[in-house]
Amino acid sequence: MPIVIAIDGTSASGKSTTARRVAKHFGYTYIDTGAMYRTLAWHCLVRQTDPHDEKAVTAVCRKWKSSLVNVDHQVRMLVEGYYPEKEIRTSEASAAVAIIAANTKVRDWMKTLQQSCLQFGDLVMEGRDIGTAIFPDTDFKFYLDAPLAERSKRRWADGVQEDLAKRDHSDSQRASNPLMIALGAMVINNAGLTIEQTSQLIIDEVHRRLEARRY
Ligand code: DC
């Protein structure tokens, strides 16, 4: 059974950069599940499907032959062979993704797709519900967070204006698989820590847990 390192946490808690570094350290495949939700949101926008229309969005999922490919240990979700790397980061896509991520049928569909990533071997998967809903049995769960003011500052520094308080609310209050600390997760509040320090905490803990498994 492949190893899955699950990294969940709030927006702008440094999940993506940290998860990439951890994946590189272990030689595992990195998966950004936020990008998967964003790709679906973008696909809906292009097709002029209203993100609020749950039935229509669910129908898009059903009809969509999405494909996952592994390029240099990073999984990409393609739309009819196209990789919308930049398009999924626009403010329109960001606004739409929070709506479709609250759709229970979309989450069920994503769960199957995300679990199918085991085909790529050992994984570092980051998101909001990886340790709670997608791979709840993994021994390697982490939860990243930092105070709202610090996370807002990081987003500003990246040139992105986003209401993180609103995003925190929609991520943690939705009925279906809300953002929560998974049972057994190591919680890291990385205020004042560099990405290197946060990554090292995770790497050390994974080594410790891997070692503990051998006995
Ligand atoms: O991490 P991100 O900002 O790219 O995520 C985009 C949106 O998708 C955000 O509103 C949270 C949601 N999301 C989710 O609900 N579950 C995941 N596993 C990953 C992201």
PDB file of C-alpha atoms and ligand atoms in Angstrom:
ATOM      1  CA  MET A   1       0.000   0.000   0.000  1.00  0.00           C
ATOM      2  CA  PRO A   2       1.521   3.365  -0.996  1.00  0.00           C
ATOM      3  CA  ILE A   3       2.257   5.942   1.692  1.00  0.00           C
ATOM      4  CA  VAL A   4       0.099   9.074   1.749  1.00  0.00           C
ATOM      5  CA  ILE A   5       1.261  12.200   3.548  1.00  0.00           C
ATOM      6  CA  ALA A   6      -1.884  14.290   4.064  1.00  0.00           C
ATOM      7  CA  ILE A   7      -1.388  18.033   4.554  1.00  0.00           C
ATOM      8  CA  ASP A   8      -4.528  20.007   5.351  1.00  0.00           C
ATOM      9  CA  GLY A   9      -4.965  23.529   6.616  1.00  0.00           C
ATOM     10  CA  THR A  10      -6.335  26.995   6.180  1.00  0.00           C
ATOM     11  CA  SER A  11      -5.830  29.188   3.093  1.00  0.00           C
ATOM     12  CA  ALA A  12      -2.394  30.816   2.896  1.00  0.00           C
ATOM     13  CA  SER A  13      -1.024  28.582   5.639  1.00  0.00           C
ATOM     14  CA  GLY A  14       1.830  27.602   3.310  1.00  0.00           C
ATOM     15  CA  LYS A  15       0.458  24.172   2.386  1.00  0.00           C
ATOM     16  CA  SER A  16       1.460  24.150  -1.286  1.00  0.00           C
ATOM     17  CA  THR A  17       5.075  25.227  -0.927  1.00  0.00           C
ATOM     18  CA  THR A  18       5.570  23.040   2.108  1.00  0.00           C
ATOM     19  CA  ALA A  19       3.911  20.005   0.488  1.00  0.00           C
ATOM     20  CA  ARG A  20       6.076  20.404  -2.629  1.00  0.00           C
ATOM     21  CA  ARG A  21       9.251  20.446  -0.533  1.00  0.00           C
ATOM     22  CA  VAL A  22       8.188  17.437   1.495  1.00  0.00           C
ATOM     23  CA  ALA A  23       7.319  15.518  -1.696  1.00  0.00           C
ATOM     24  CA  LYS A  24      10.707  16.376  -3.173  1.00  0.00           C
ATOM     25  CA  HIS A  25      12.520  15.242  -0.044  1.00  0.00           C
ATOM     26  CA  PHE A  26      10.885  11.804  -0.091  1.00  0.00           C
ATOM     27  CA  GLY A  27      10.648  11.455  -3.887  1.00  0.00           C
ATOM     28  CA  TYR A  28       6.852  11.135  -3.638  1.00  0.00           C
ATOM     29  CA  THR A  29       4.263  12.537  -6.045  1.00  0.00           C
ATOM     30  CA  TYR A  30       2.714  15.897  -5.124  1.00  0.00           C
ATOM     31  CA  ILE A  31      -1.000  16.572  -5.534  1.00  0.00           C
ATOM     32  CA  ASP A  32      -2.693  19.942  -5.039  1.00  0.00           C
ATOM     33  CA  THR A  33      -6.382  19.081  -4.554  1.00  0.00           C
ATOM     34  CA  GLY A  34      -7.295  22.795  -4.432  1.00  0.00           C
ATOM     35  CA  ALA A  35      -6.082  22.946  -8.052  1.00  0.00           C
ATOM     36  CA  MET A  36      -8.413  20.039  -8.879  1.00  0.00           C
ATOM     37  CA  TYR A  37     -11.407  21.966  -7.460  1.00  0.00           C
ATOM     38  CA  ARG A  38     -10.223  25.088  -9.249  1.00  0.00           C
ATOM     39  CA  THR A  39      -9.963  23.202 -12.552  1.00  0.00           C
ATOM     40  CA  LEU A  40     -13.561  22.055 -12.235  1.00  0.00           C
ATOM     41  CA  ALA A  41     -14.627  25.620 -11.357  1.00  0.00           C
ATOM     42  CA  TRP A  42     -12.814  26.969 -14.408  1.00  0.00           C
ATOM     43  CA  HIS A  43     -14.323  24.269 -16.614  1.00  0.00           C
ATOM     44  CA  CYS A  44     -17.818  25.277 -15.386  1.00  0.00           C
ATOM     45  CA  LEU A  45     -17.103  28.965 -16.107  1.00  0.00           C
ATOM     46  CA  VAL A  46     -15.905  28.177 -19.636  1.00  0.00           C
ATOM     47  CA  ARG A  47     -19.030  26.115 -20.259  1.00  0.00           C
ATOM     48  CA  GLN A  48     -21.140  28.936 -18.783  1.00  0.00           C
ATOM     49  CA  THR A  49     -22.493  26.647 -16.097  1.00  0.00           C
ATOM     50  CA  ASP A  50     -23.674  28.571 -13.052  1.00  0.00           C
ATOM     51  CA  PRO A  51     -21.585  27.387 -10.044  1.00  0.00           C
ATOM     52  CA  HIS A  52     -24.678  27.822  -7.831  1.00  0.00           C
ATOM     53  CA  ASP A  53     -26.676  25.392  -9.977  1.00  0.00           C
ATOM     54  CA  GLU A  54     -25.800  22.170  -8.135  1.00  0.00           C
ATOM     55  CA  LYS A  55     -27.515  19.883 -10.632  1.00  0.00           C
ATOM     56  CA  ALA A  56     -25.833  21.478 -13.633  1.00  0.00           C
ATOM     57  CA  VAL A  57     -22.399  21.347 -11.960  1.00  0.00           C
ATOM     58  CA  THR A  58     -22.951  17.691 -11.044  1.00  0.00           C
ATOM     59  CA  ALA A  59     -23.897  16.983 -14.664  1.00  0.00           C
ATOM     60  CA  VAL A  60     -20.633  18.614 -15.795  1.00  0.00           C
ATOM     61  CA  CYS A  61     -18.722  16.193 -13.531  1.00  0.00           C
ATOM     62  CA  ARG A  62     -20.651  13.211 -14.861  1.00  0.00           C
ATOM     63  CA  LYS A  63     -20.030  14.089 -18.493  1.00  0.00           C
ATOM     64  CA  TRP A  64     -16.476  15.269 -18.061  1.00  0.00           C
ATOM     65  CA  LYS A  65     -13.717  12.879 -19.058  1.00  0.00           C
ATOM     66  CA  SER A  66     -11.136  14.468 -16.807  1.00  0.00           C
ATOM     67  CA  SER A  67      -7.707  12.932 -16.911  1.00  0.00           C
ATOM     68  CA  LEU A  68      -4.899  12.939 -14.410  1.00  0.00           C
ATOM     69  CA  VAL A  69      -1.309  12.803 -15.575  1.00  0.00           C
ATOM     70  CA  ASN A  70       1.903  12.686 -13.596  1.00  0.00           C
ATOM     71  CA  VAL A  71       4.515  15.127 -14.873  1.00  0.00           C
ATOM     72  CA  ASP A  72       7.802  15.128 -12.946  1.00  0.00           C
ATOM     73  CA  HIS A  73       6.138  13.838  -9.766  1.00  0.00           C
ATOM     74  CA  GLN A  74       3.336  16.409  -9.890  1.00  0.00           C
ATOM     75  CA  VAL A  75      -0.191  15.446 -10.835  1.00  0.00           C
ATOM     76  CA  ARG A  76      -2.007  17.623 -13.362  1.00  0.00           C
ATOM     77  CA  MET A  77      -5.725  17.521 -14.019  1.00  0.00           C
ATOM     78  CA  LEU A  78      -6.400  18.013 -17.707  1.00  0.00           C
ATOM     79  CA  VAL A  79      -9.520  19.335 -19.416  1.00  0.00           C
ATOM     80  CA  GLU A  80      -9.801  17.627 -22.784  1.00  0.00           C
ATOM     81  CA  GLY A  81      -6.032  17.329 -22.847  1.00  0.00           C
ATOM     82  CA  TYR A  82      -5.450  20.959 -21.790  1.00  0.00           C
ATOM     83  CA  TYR A  83      -3.729  22.001 -18.550  1.00  0.00           C
ATOM     84  CA  PRO A  84      -5.251  25.334 -17.364  1.00  0.00           C
ATOM     85  CA  GLU A  85      -2.361  26.184 -15.045  1.00  0.00           C
ATOM     86  CA  LYS A  86      -2.773  29.988 -14.955  1.00  0.00           C
ATOM     87  CA  GLU A  87      -6.491  30.260 -15.707  1.00  0.00           C
ATOM     88  CA  ILE A  88      -7.512  28.497 -12.471  1.00  0.00           C
ATOM     89  CA  ARG A  89      -5.887  31.251 -10.361  1.00  0.00           C
ATOM     90  CA  THR A  90      -8.019  34.167 -11.586  1.00  0.00           C
ATOM     91  CA  SER A  91     -10.393  35.943  -9.179  1.00  0.00           C
ATOM     92  CA  GLU A  92     -13.396  34.580 -11.140  1.00  0.00           C
ATOM     93  CA  ALA A  93     -12.177  31.013 -10.672  1.00  0.00           C
ATOM     94  CA  SER A  94     -11.445  31.715  -6.984  1.00  0.00           C
ATOM     95  CA  ALA A  95     -14.971  33.015  -6.429  1.00  0.00           C
ATOM     96  CA  ALA A  96     -16.550  30.051  -8.242  1.00  0.00           C
ATOM     97  CA  VAL A  97     -14.458  27.380  -6.520  1.00  0.00           C
ATOM     98  CA  ALA A  98     -15.703  28.154  -3.012  1.00  0.00           C
ATOM     99  CA  ILE A  99     -19.255  27.602  -4.262  1.00  0.00           C
ATOM    100  CA  ILE A 100     -18.675  24.337  -6.086  1.00  0.00           C
ATOM    101  CA  ALA A 101     -16.498  22.967  -3.243  1.00  0.00           C
ATOM    102  CA  ALA A 102     -19.598  23.075  -1.017  1.00  0.00           C
ATOM    103  CA  ASN A 103     -21.521  20.792  -3.394  1.00  0.00           C
ATOM    104  CA  THR A 104     -21.758  17.330  -1.773  1.00  0.00           C
ATOM    105  CA  LYS A 105     -21.972  15.476  -5.100  1.00  0.00           C
ATOM    106  CA  VAL A 106     -18.895  17.309  -6.371  1.00  0.00           C
ATOM    107  CA  ARG A 107     -17.031  16.278  -3.208  1.00  0.00           C
ATOM    108  CA  ASP A 108     -18.035  12.632  -3.681  1.00  0.00           C
ATOM    109  CA  TRP A 109     -16.838  12.772  -7.283  1.00  0.00           C
ATOM    110  CA  MET A 110     -13.555  14.400  -6.229  1.00  0.00           C
ATOM    111  CA  LYS A 111     -13.068  11.801  -3.512  1.00  0.00           C
ATOM    112  CA  THR A 112     -13.087   8.963  -6.051  1.00  0.00           C
ATOM    113  CA  LEU A 113     -10.741  10.894  -8.322  1.00  0.00           C
ATOM    114  CA  GLN A 114      -8.359  11.810  -5.499  1.00  0.00           C
ATOM    115  CA  GLN A 115      -8.286   8.270  -4.132  1.00  0.00           C
ATOM    116  CA  SER A 116      -7.474   7.018  -7.643  1.00  0.00           C
ATOM    117  CA  CYS A 117      -4.191   8.948  -7.347  1.00  0.00           C
ATOM    118  CA  LEU A 118      -2.770   5.931  -5.512  1.00  0.00           C
ATOM    119  CA  GLN A 119      -2.029   4.753  -9.067  1.00  0.00           C
ATOM    120  CA  PHE A 120       0.913   7.205  -8.903  1.00  0.00           C
ATOM    121  CA  GLY A 121       2.469   5.496  -5.860  1.00  0.00           C
ATOM    122  CA  ASP A 122       3.531   7.268  -2.649  1.00  0.00           C
ATOM    123  CA  LEU A 123       1.889  10.676  -2.356  1.00  0.00           C
ATOM    124  CA  VAL A 124       1.966  14.040  -0.647  1.00  0.00           C
ATOM    125  CA  MET A 125      -1.577  15.340  -1.029  1.00  0.00           C
ATOM    126  CA  GLU A 126      -2.621  18.757   0.222  1.00  0.00           C
ATOM    127  CA  GLY A 127      -6.087  20.213   0.700  1.00  0.00           C
ATOM    128  CA  ARG A 128      -8.805  20.631   3.296  1.00  0.00           C
ATOM    129  CA  ASP A 129     -10.158  17.127   3.896  1.00  0.00           C
ATOM    130  CA  ILE A 130      -7.349  14.760   2.962  1.00  0.00           C
ATOM    131  CA  GLY A 131      -6.730  13.448   6.488  1.00  0.00           C
ATOM    132  CA  THR A 132     -10.395  13.488   7.452  1.00  0.00           C
ATOM    133  CA  ALA A 133     -12.208  12.194   4.352  1.00  0.00           C
ATOM    134  CA  ILE A 134      -9.954  11.169   1.456  1.00  0.00           C
ATOM    135  CA  PHE A 135      -7.297   9.104   3.264  1.00  0.00           C
ATOM    136  CA  PRO A 136      -8.504   8.964   6.887  1.00  0.00           C
ATOM    137  CA  ASP A 137      -6.476   5.792   7.551  1.00  0.00           C
ATOM    138  CA  THR A 138      -3.084   7.238   6.749  1.00  0.00           C
ATOM    139  CA  ASP A 139      -0.585   7.502   9.626  1.00  0.00           C
ATOM    140  CA  PHE A 140       0.871  10.691   8.189  1.00  0.00           C
ATOM    141  CA  LYS A 141      -1.464  13.622   8.800  1.00  0.00           C
ATOM    142  CA  PHE A 142      -0.545  17.264   9.234  1.00  0.00           C
ATOM    143  CA  TYR A 143      -2.569  20.417   9.782  1.00  0.00           C
ATOM    144  CA  LEU A 144      -1.066  23.820   9.017  1.00  0.00           C
ATOM    145  CA  ASP A 145      -2.368  27.100  10.319  1.00  0.00           C
ATOM    146  CA  ALA A 146      -1.292  30.642  11.202  1.00  0.00           C
ATOM    147  CA  PRO A 147      -3.178  33.638  12.581  1.00  0.00           C
ATOM    148  CA  LEU A 148      -5.524  35.324  10.096  1.00  0.00           C
ATOM    149  CA  ALA A 149      -3.517  38.578  10.121  1.00  0.00           C
ATOM    150  CA  GLU A 150      -0.325  36.749   9.169  1.00  0.00           C
ATOM    151  CA  ARG A 151      -2.002  34.734   6.432  1.00  0.00           C
ATOM    152  CA  SER A 152      -3.622  37.873   5.006  1.00  0.00           C
ATOM    153  CA  LYS A 153      -0.205  39.523   4.919  1.00  0.00           C
ATOM    154  CA  ARG A 154       1.203  36.558   2.954  1.00  0.00           C
ATOM    155  CA  ARG A 155      -1.596  36.817   0.381  1.00  0.00           C
ATOM    156  CA  TRP A 156      -0.963  40.538   0.009  1.00  0.00           C
ATOM    157  CA  ALA A 157       2.748  39.880  -0.461  1.00  0.00           C
ATOM    158  CA  ASP A 158       1.815  37.464  -3.278  1.00  0.00           C
ATOM    159  CA  GLY A 159      -0.202  40.272  -4.878  1.00  0.00           C
ATOM    160  CA  VAL A 160      -3.530  38.523  -4.269  1.00  0.00           C
ATOM    161  CA  GLN A 161      -6.373  40.396  -2.597  1.00  0.00           C
ATOM    162  CA  GLU A 162      -8.645  37.897  -0.966  1.00  0.00           C
ATOM    163  CA  ASP A 163     -11.075  37.948   1.949  1.00  0.00           C
ATOM    164  CA  LEU A 164      -9.499  35.123   3.902  1.00  0.00           C
ATOM    165  CA  ALA A 165     -11.951  35.424   6.793  1.00  0.00           C
ATOM    166  CA  LYS A 166     -14.751  34.711   4.324  1.00  0.00           C
ATOM    167  CA  ARG A 167     -12.831  31.790   2.809  1.00  0.00           C
ATOM    168  CA  ASP A 168     -12.067  30.347   6.282  1.00  0.00           C
ATOM    169  CA  HIS A 169     -15.760  30.565   7.054  1.00  0.00           C
ATOM    170  CA  SER A 170     -16.879  28.801   3.871  1.00  0.00           C
ATOM    171  CA  ASP A 171     -14.178  26.115   4.210  1.00  0.00           C
ATOM    172  CA  SER A 172     -14.936  25.306   7.840  1.00  0.00           C
ATOM    173  CA  GLN A 173     -18.710  25.781   7.930  1.00  0.00           C
ATOM    174  CA  ARG A 174     -19.837  23.823   4.867  1.00  0.00           C
ATOM    175  CA  ALA A 175     -21.949  20.768   5.641  1.00  0.00           C
ATOM    176  CA  SER A 176     -19.924  18.368   3.521  1.00  0.00           C
ATOM    177  CA  ASN A 177     -16.392  17.490   4.682  1.00  0.00           C
ATOM    178  CA  PRO A 178     -15.575  20.845   6.255  1.00  0.00           C
ATOM    179  CA  LEU A 179     -12.003  21.800   7.119  1.00  0.00           C
ATOM    180  CA  MET A 180     -11.173  20.133  10.445  1.00  0.00           C
ATOM    181  CA  ILE A 181      -8.121  18.860  12.263  1.00  0.00           C
ATOM    182  CA  ALA A 182      -7.937  15.126  11.514  1.00  0.00           C
ATOM    183  CA  LEU A 183      -7.595  12.647  14.346  1.00  0.00           C
ATOM    184  CA  GLY A 184      -3.888  11.967  14.854  1.00  0.00           C
ATOM    185  CA  ALA A 185      -2.748  14.983  12.864  1.00  0.00           C
ATOM    186  CA  MET A 186       0.305  16.934  13.927  1.00  0.00           C
ATOM    187  CA  VAL A 187      -0.818  20.561  14.150  1.00  0.00           C
ATOM    188  CA  ILE A 188       1.734  23.165  13.091  1.00  0.00           C
ATOM    189  CA  ASN A 189       1.091  26.835  13.708  1.00  0.00           C
ATOM    190  CA  ASN A 190       3.759  28.279  11.453  1.00  0.00           C
ATOM    191  CA  ALA A 191       3.526  31.951  12.449  1.00  0.00           C
ATOM    192  CA  GLY A 192       7.119  33.118  12.546  1.00  0.00           C
ATOM    193  CA  LEU A 193       8.426  29.939  10.899  1.00  0.00           C
ATOM    194  CA  THR A 194      10.005  29.852   7.453  1.00  0.00           C
ATOM    195  CA  ILE A 195       8.799  27.412   4.801  1.00  0.00           C
ATOM    196  CA  GLU A 196      12.050  25.486   5.324  1.00  0.00           C
ATOM    197  CA  GLN A 197      11.404  25.180   9.065  1.00  0.00           C
ATOM    198  CA  THR A 198       7.779  24.104   8.550  1.00  0.00           C
ATOM    199  CA  SER A 199       8.831  21.534   5.930  1.00  0.00           C
ATOM    200  CA  GLN A 200      11.563  20.202   8.201  1.00  0.00           C
ATOM    201  CA  LEU A 201       9.092  19.692  11.058  1.00  0.00           C
ATOM    202  CA  ILE A 202       6.965  17.552   8.750  1.00  0.00           C
ATOM    203  CA  ILE A 203       9.926  15.659   7.289  1.00  0.00           C
ATOM    204  CA  ASP A 204      11.267  14.836  10.766  1.00  0.00           C
ATOM    205  CA  GLU A 205       7.853  13.698  11.976  1.00  0.00           C
ATOM    206  CA  VAL A 206       7.318  11.490   8.896  1.00  0.00           C
ATOM    207  CA  HIS A 207      10.722   9.867   9.469  1.00  0.00           C
ATOM    208  CA  ARG A 208       9.789   9.325  13.122  1.00  0.00           C
ATOM    209  CA  ARG A 209       6.443   7.753  12.227  1.00  0.00           C
ATOM    210  CA  LEU A 210       8.012   5.602   9.485  1.00  0.00           C
ATOM    211  CA  GLU A 211      10.576   4.382  11.995  1.00  0.00           C
ATOM    212  CA  ALA A 212       7.853   3.648  14.582  1.00  0.00           C
ATOM    213  CA  ARG A 213       6.064   1.464  12.012  1.00  0.00           C
ATOM    214  CA  ARG A 214       9.034  -0.859  11.759  1.00  0.00           C
ATOM    215  CA  TYR A 215       8.615  -2.085  15.344  1.00  0.00           C
TER     216      TYR A 215
HETATM  217  O1   DC B   1      -6.179  25.613  -1.720  1.00  0.00           O
HETATM  218  P1   DC B   1      -6.961  26.487  -2.717  1.00  0.00           P
HETATM  219  O2   DC B   1      -7.171  27.904  -2.275  1.00  0.00           O
HETATM  220  O3   DC B   1      -6.422  26.383  -4.103  1.00  0.00           O
HETATM  221  O4   DC B   1      -8.414  25.812  -2.728  1.00  0.00           O
HETATM  222  C1   DC B   1      -9.419  26.315  -3.547  1.00  0.00           C
HETATM  223  C2   DC B   1     -10.771  26.073  -2.911  1.00  0.00           C
HETATM  224  O5   DC B   1     -11.095  24.690  -2.913  1.00  0.00           O
HETATM  225  C3   DC B   1     -10.949  26.563  -1.476  1.00  0.00           C
HETATM  226  O6   DC B   1     -12.181  27.244  -1.367  1.00  0.00           O
HETATM  227  C4   DC B   1     -11.024  25.315  -0.661  1.00  0.00           C
HETATM  228  C5   DC B   1     -11.479  24.272  -1.630  1.00  0.00           C
HETATM  229  N1   DC B   1     -10.876  22.978  -1.357  1.00  0.00           N
HETATM  230  C6   DC B   1     -11.646  22.045  -0.733  1.00  0.00           C
HETATM  231  O7   DC B   1     -12.784  22.331  -0.388  1.00  0.00           O
HETATM  232  N2   DC B   1     -11.133  20.806  -0.482  1.00  0.00           N
HETATM  233  C7   DC B   1      -9.881  20.496  -0.853  1.00  0.00           C
HETATM  234  N3   DC B   1      -9.411  19.272  -0.620  1.00  0.00           N
HETATM  235  C8   DC B   1      -9.082  21.461  -1.495  1.00  0.00           C
HETATM  236  C9   DC B   1      -9.603  22.717  -1.727  1.00  0.00           C
END
